[in-house]
Amino acid sequence: MRQPIAIGVDLGGTKIEAVVLREAEKATPAVDLRRRIPTPRERGYEGILEAVATLVRDVAAEAGLDAKTIPLGVGMPGGVTRAGLVKNSNTTCLNGRPFRTDLERLLDRSIVFDNDANCFALAEARLGAASAHVGGVVFGVILGTGVGGGLVIRGQVWPGEHGIAGEWGHHAVFPDRGPVCYCGHRGCLELFASGPAVEADYARRAGRSLSASEIAARRAEDPHAAAAIEGLLEAFARGLANVIDIVDPTAIVLGGGLSNLNLLYDEGRDRVAALLFNDELRTPISKNELGDSAGVIGAALLAI
C-alpha cells in the first residue's frame, strides 16, 4: 500500500479543491482522493474560511487520515505580506485578512501556504511538463481569468524578497493603453493577455460575446476575432520576452484556459523570439501536463 504524502488544497475564486496525494512510481502523482466544492463567496471571509476547514476535515476522514498530523499545503490566488495578511487575491474579501493564521486556528495545526501560480509551477517542474528541467529554473505561467506566474529553482519555489517572484501579469507592456488595473497601475499584461481581456476586446469590436477559444477559431473569417487574437499575441510576446531577457529560465510551462490555444506554441513562440535580446530562442515553451490539477498537486508538494 502506497503511503500518503500530503493533503493539498486549492482555494480558487469559484471552487475549492482538495486531494490526497500518495507516493507513486516514476514520479507520477497518485491522487487517491479528490473533492471539489463551490467557493462560497457570498458568505464572505468567515464562510470561505469555514468551508476550507470543513473540506480538509472531511477529506482526511474519508481517507482515514488524521487531519491534525498529515502534511497539509494550501494554495490560493494572491500572496501573503510579512505580517501574514493576504494581498492581491481576486477573491477580494480575503485581502488584508490573516487567512493562514485563522485556518491554522480552526484546524488546530500548522499548514504550508503559497499562491496558486507557485503551486502550479512546482507541480509542473517536479511532476509535469518541465520535469526534465527540474534542476534548472522553471517559469510557470497562468493565462486564465488573470495572468500570474511562479518561479521554481532546482525543484523549490523561489518566492522572492517580497513574495512576488514570477508575478509577470502586473508589469506594464502597454503603459499608454487600456484602463487602470485593479492593482492601481496602467498597462498591466493581465489587462491584455487574460481570457476575460481577450473576450472583452472582441465584444467591444464585434458587439457580441464569444469565448476565447471561439474567437481563436474564427480569426480566419472574422476580422474582429483576428484583431483580438493579434492583441493577445502582441501582449504575450512582449511580456514573455521581457521575462526571458531578465530571468532566462530553463523551461516555461503555460497553464490556465488560454494555454489550450495552440497558436501560442507556434505563432506565439515566434513572436517572443523576434523580441528577444538574443539571436535564438532555445527555451522550451510547453503546455502543462497536469491540467487543472497542477495547483492542488503543487499545494500538496509544498507540504512535503
C-alpha positions as MATLAB code, in Angstrom:
seq = 'MRQPIAIGVDLGGTKIEAVVLREAEKATPAVDLRRRIPTPRERGYEGILEAVATLVRDVAAEAGLDAKTIPLGVGMPGGVTRAGLVKNSNTTCLNGRPFRTDLERLLDRSIVFDNDANCFALAEARLGAASAHVGGVVFGVILGTGVGGGLVIRGQVWPGEHGIAGEWGHHAVFPDRGPVCYCGHRGCLELFASGPAVEADYARRAGRSLSASEIAARRAEDPHAAAAIEGLLEAFARGLANVIDIVDPTAIVLGGGLSNLNLLYDEGRDRVAALLFNDELRTPISKNELGDSAGVIGAALLAI';
ca = [
       0.000    0.000    0.000;
       1.440    3.336   -1.005;
       1.805    5.731    1.893;
       0.112    9.160    1.955;
       2.334   12.127    1.287;
       0.054   15.080    1.972;
      -3.285   16.780    1.557;
      -3.318   19.673   -0.887;
      -5.985   22.380   -1.101;
      -6.504   24.797   -3.982;
      -8.666   27.758   -2.994;
      -9.969   29.355   -6.189;
     -12.439   32.087   -6.946;
     -15.163   29.644   -7.999;
     -14.152   26.299   -6.460;
     -12.191   24.828   -3.583;
     -10.460   21.529   -4.343;
      -8.701   19.108   -2.007;
      -6.708   15.968   -2.832;
      -4.838   13.245   -1.008;
      -1.532   12.738   -2.801;
       0.341    9.476   -2.329;
       3.746    8.161   -3.322;
       3.908    6.854   -6.863;
       6.347    5.165   -9.184;
       8.371    7.154  -11.727;
       7.451   10.472  -10.092;
       3.866   10.240  -11.385;
       1.396   11.894   -8.992;
      -1.077    9.452   -7.475;
      -4.247   11.209   -6.385;
      -6.140    8.785   -4.182;
      -8.999   11.103   -3.285;
     -10.329   14.329   -4.777;
     -13.166   16.576   -3.648;
     -14.419   19.886   -5.046;
     -16.936   22.319   -3.623;
     -18.078   25.765   -4.812;
     -16.312   28.703   -3.186;
     -18.976   30.375   -1.013;
     -18.005   33.924   -1.951;
     -21.466   35.160   -0.982;
     -20.733   34.133    2.630;
     -17.651   36.342    2.800;
     -14.392   35.753    4.619;
     -15.709   33.691    7.517;
     -17.762   31.490    5.205;
     -14.789   30.711    2.952;
     -12.544   30.059    5.946;
     -15.024   27.588    7.442;
     -15.576   25.903    4.064;
     -11.851   25.194    3.658;
     -11.531   23.860    7.202;
     -14.560   21.608    6.766;
     -13.288   20.289    3.437;
      -9.907   19.399    4.955;
     -11.566   17.547    7.837;
     -13.956   15.704    5.525;
     -11.240   14.614    3.068;
      -8.960   13.453    5.871;
     -11.786   11.484    7.493;
     -12.819    9.861    4.207;
      -9.222    8.826    3.535;
      -8.760    7.516    7.070;
      -6.127   10.134    7.892;
      -5.534   12.336   10.912;
      -6.345   15.903    9.862;
      -4.025   17.234   12.561;
      -0.891   15.324   11.555;
      -0.978   14.676    7.793;
       1.158   17.291    5.962;
      -1.165   19.993    4.598;
      -0.492   22.587    1.905;
      -2.861   25.324    0.746;
      -2.597   27.383   -2.426;
      -4.709   30.369   -3.440;
      -4.584   33.412   -5.720;
      -2.593   36.273   -4.267;
       0.204   36.347   -1.744;
       0.889   36.961    1.922;
       2.536   40.005    3.476;
       5.337   39.758    6.009;
       2.659   40.356    8.646;
       0.753   37.295    7.418;
      -2.092   39.128    5.670;
      -3.468   38.098    2.258;
      -2.760   40.524   -0.587;
      -3.609   40.698   -4.306;
      -6.300   37.994   -4.161;
      -9.071   38.173   -6.762;
     -11.383   36.898   -4.010;
     -11.244   40.364   -2.530;
     -12.858   39.541    0.824;
      -9.641   37.664    1.704;
      -7.368   40.670    1.194;
      -5.981   42.173    4.359;
      -7.093   39.173    6.425;
      -4.858   36.651    8.264;
      -6.239   33.639    6.378;
      -3.376   31.261    7.122;
      -3.365   32.082   10.839;
      -7.128   31.755   11.082;
      -7.159   28.429    9.205;
      -4.424   27.078   11.479;
      -6.526   28.111   14.458;
      -9.651   26.379   13.121;
      -7.757   23.178   12.307;
      -5.546   23.375   15.405;
      -2.388   22.688   13.395;
       0.244   24.316   11.186;
      -0.062   24.489    7.393;
       2.141   25.406    4.442;
       0.722   28.233    2.344;
       1.556   29.754   -1.049;
      -0.097   31.319   -4.079;
      -1.685   29.215   -6.793;
       0.837   30.144   -9.501;
       3.726   28.921   -7.354;
       1.843   25.691   -6.706;
       1.249   25.253  -10.437;
       4.904   25.904  -11.243;
       6.114   23.498   -8.553;
       3.874   20.664   -9.752;
       4.806   21.079  -13.411;
       8.521   21.355  -12.547;
       8.595   18.230  -10.400;
       5.954   16.006  -11.962;
       4.739   17.611  -15.185;
       5.817   19.213  -18.431;
       9.108   20.629  -17.101;
      10.246   17.633  -15.040;
      13.227   17.135  -17.375;
      14.360   20.640  -16.380;
      13.708   20.458  -12.627;
      17.403   21.006  -11.941;
      17.253   24.440  -13.561;
      14.864   27.407  -13.482;
      11.240   26.743  -14.419;
       8.818   29.611  -15.033;
       5.202   28.513  -14.636;
       2.699   30.780  -16.376;
      -1.012   31.197  -15.646;
      -3.076   32.604  -18.525;
      -6.641   32.359  -17.303;
      -9.071   34.653  -15.502;
      -5.937   36.520  -14.509;
      -2.267   36.361  -15.510;
       0.221   35.084  -12.964;
       3.382   33.090  -12.679;
       5.766   31.313  -10.374;
       9.473   30.528  -10.327;
      10.887   27.160   -9.309;
      14.656   26.923   -8.930;
      16.207   23.459   -8.620;
      12.882   21.988   -7.593;
      11.989   24.598   -4.969;
       9.649   27.578   -5.175;
      11.528   30.880   -5.212;
       9.150   33.400   -3.588;
      11.414   36.452   -3.790;
      12.139   39.060   -1.166;
       8.602   40.489   -1.331;
       6.776   37.268   -2.112;
       6.002   38.407   -5.679;
       8.552   36.486   -7.779;
       7.010   35.483  -11.092;
       4.115   37.968  -10.965;
       4.589   38.939  -14.597;
       0.892   39.770  -15.020;
       1.454   43.098  -13.326;
       4.330   44.515  -15.273;
       3.382   47.101  -17.873;
       3.551   46.019  -21.511;
       1.423   48.912  -22.852;
       1.666   51.731  -20.286;
      -0.252   54.133  -22.531;
      -3.204   51.804  -23.265;
      -6.249   50.413  -21.565;
      -7.963   51.077  -18.250;
      -6.348   51.262  -14.837;
      -5.766   47.766  -13.431;
      -7.213   46.752  -10.054;
      -3.628   46.913   -8.752;
      -3.693   50.675   -9.385;
      -1.369   50.779  -12.403;
      -1.989   51.091  -16.127;
      -0.806   48.818  -18.929;
      -0.506   45.576  -16.935;
      -0.126   42.424  -19.024;
      -3.199   40.948  -17.319;
      -5.353   43.609  -18.985;
      -4.376   42.269  -22.421;
      -3.417   38.594  -22.089;
      -6.065   37.120  -19.780;
      -9.114   35.236  -21.013;
     -11.569   37.983  -19.976;
      -9.359   40.617  -21.637;
      -9.399   38.811  -24.996;
     -13.145   38.227  -24.770;
     -13.824   41.854  -23.795;
     -11.683   43.095  -26.681;
     -13.679   41.002  -29.131;
     -17.035   42.057  -27.652;
     -16.022   45.704  -27.884;
     -15.157   45.315  -31.558;
     -17.904   42.925  -32.671;
     -20.774   43.905  -30.408;
     -21.313   40.323  -29.260;
     -19.664   37.877  -26.909;
     -17.676   34.735  -27.675;
     -15.321   32.571  -25.631;
     -11.587   32.903  -26.210;
     -11.460   29.515  -27.931;
     -14.302   30.523  -30.257;
     -12.561   33.791  -31.039;
      -9.354   31.951  -31.941;
     -11.281   29.514  -34.159;
     -12.935   32.378  -36.092;
      -9.891   34.520  -36.749;
      -9.538   33.455  -40.424;
     -13.018   34.699  -41.402;
     -13.788   37.285  -38.703;
     -11.664   40.457  -38.713;
     -12.758   41.304  -35.172;
     -11.528   37.909  -33.969;
      -8.277   38.382  -35.875;
      -7.739   41.752  -34.193;
      -8.467   40.366  -30.709;
      -6.036   37.473  -31.203;
      -3.423   39.857  -32.597;
      -3.711   41.845  -29.371;
      -3.223   38.690  -27.326;
      -0.171   37.623  -29.322;
       1.444   41.045  -29.094;
       0.956   41.245  -25.328;
       2.043   37.632  -24.760;
       5.201   38.123  -26.820;
       6.182   41.387  -25.160;
       5.559   40.031  -21.687;
       7.323   36.699  -22.118;
      10.290   38.213  -23.962;
      10.755   40.567  -21.013;
      10.736   37.632  -18.593;
      13.261   35.673  -20.660;
      15.519   38.715  -21.038;
      15.584   39.197  -17.266;
      15.356   35.678  -15.817;
      16.463   33.483  -18.762;
      14.618   30.390  -17.454;
      15.495   26.837  -18.429;
      11.877   25.989  -19.282;
       8.483   27.703  -19.459;
       5.163   25.945  -18.884;
       1.815   27.524  -19.763;
      -1.336   26.915  -17.738;
      -4.815   28.390  -17.441;
      -7.581   28.423  -20.035;
      -5.626   30.264  -22.722;
      -2.864   27.644  -22.569;
      -5.206   25.484  -24.672;
      -4.742   27.832  -27.645;
      -2.222   26.044  -29.862;
      -1.303   29.312  -31.579;
       0.701   30.319  -28.503;
       3.188   27.497  -29.095;
       3.983   28.327  -32.721;
       2.962   31.896  -33.617;
       3.339   32.996  -30.020;
       6.783   31.457  -29.714;
       7.893   33.072  -32.984;
       6.693   36.460  -31.743;
       8.602   36.014  -28.480;
      11.767   35.069  -30.365;
      11.504   38.185  -32.532;
      11.577   40.442  -29.453;
      14.244   38.587  -27.503;
      17.625   40.108  -26.713;
      19.300   37.150  -28.390;
      19.565   35.703  -31.897;
      17.726   32.481  -30.993;
      15.139   31.192  -28.536;
      16.223   27.881  -27.021;
      13.905   27.836  -24.012;
      11.076   25.295  -24.439;
       7.591   26.792  -24.084;
       5.332   23.869  -23.246;
       1.717   23.226  -22.435;
       1.062   21.906  -18.943;
       0.690   18.152  -18.427;
      -1.247   18.121  -15.155;
      -4.185   20.251  -16.301;
      -6.274   21.959  -13.653;
      -4.908   19.516  -11.067;
      -1.482   21.170  -11.097;
      -2.379   23.766   -8.469;
      -3.768   21.344   -5.928;
      -0.966   18.811   -6.524;
       1.569   21.604   -6.073;
      -0.098   22.591   -2.808;
       0.382   19.032   -1.540;
       4.016   19.035   -2.711;
       4.603   22.238   -0.732;
       3.834   20.355    2.448;
       6.400   17.599    1.936;
];
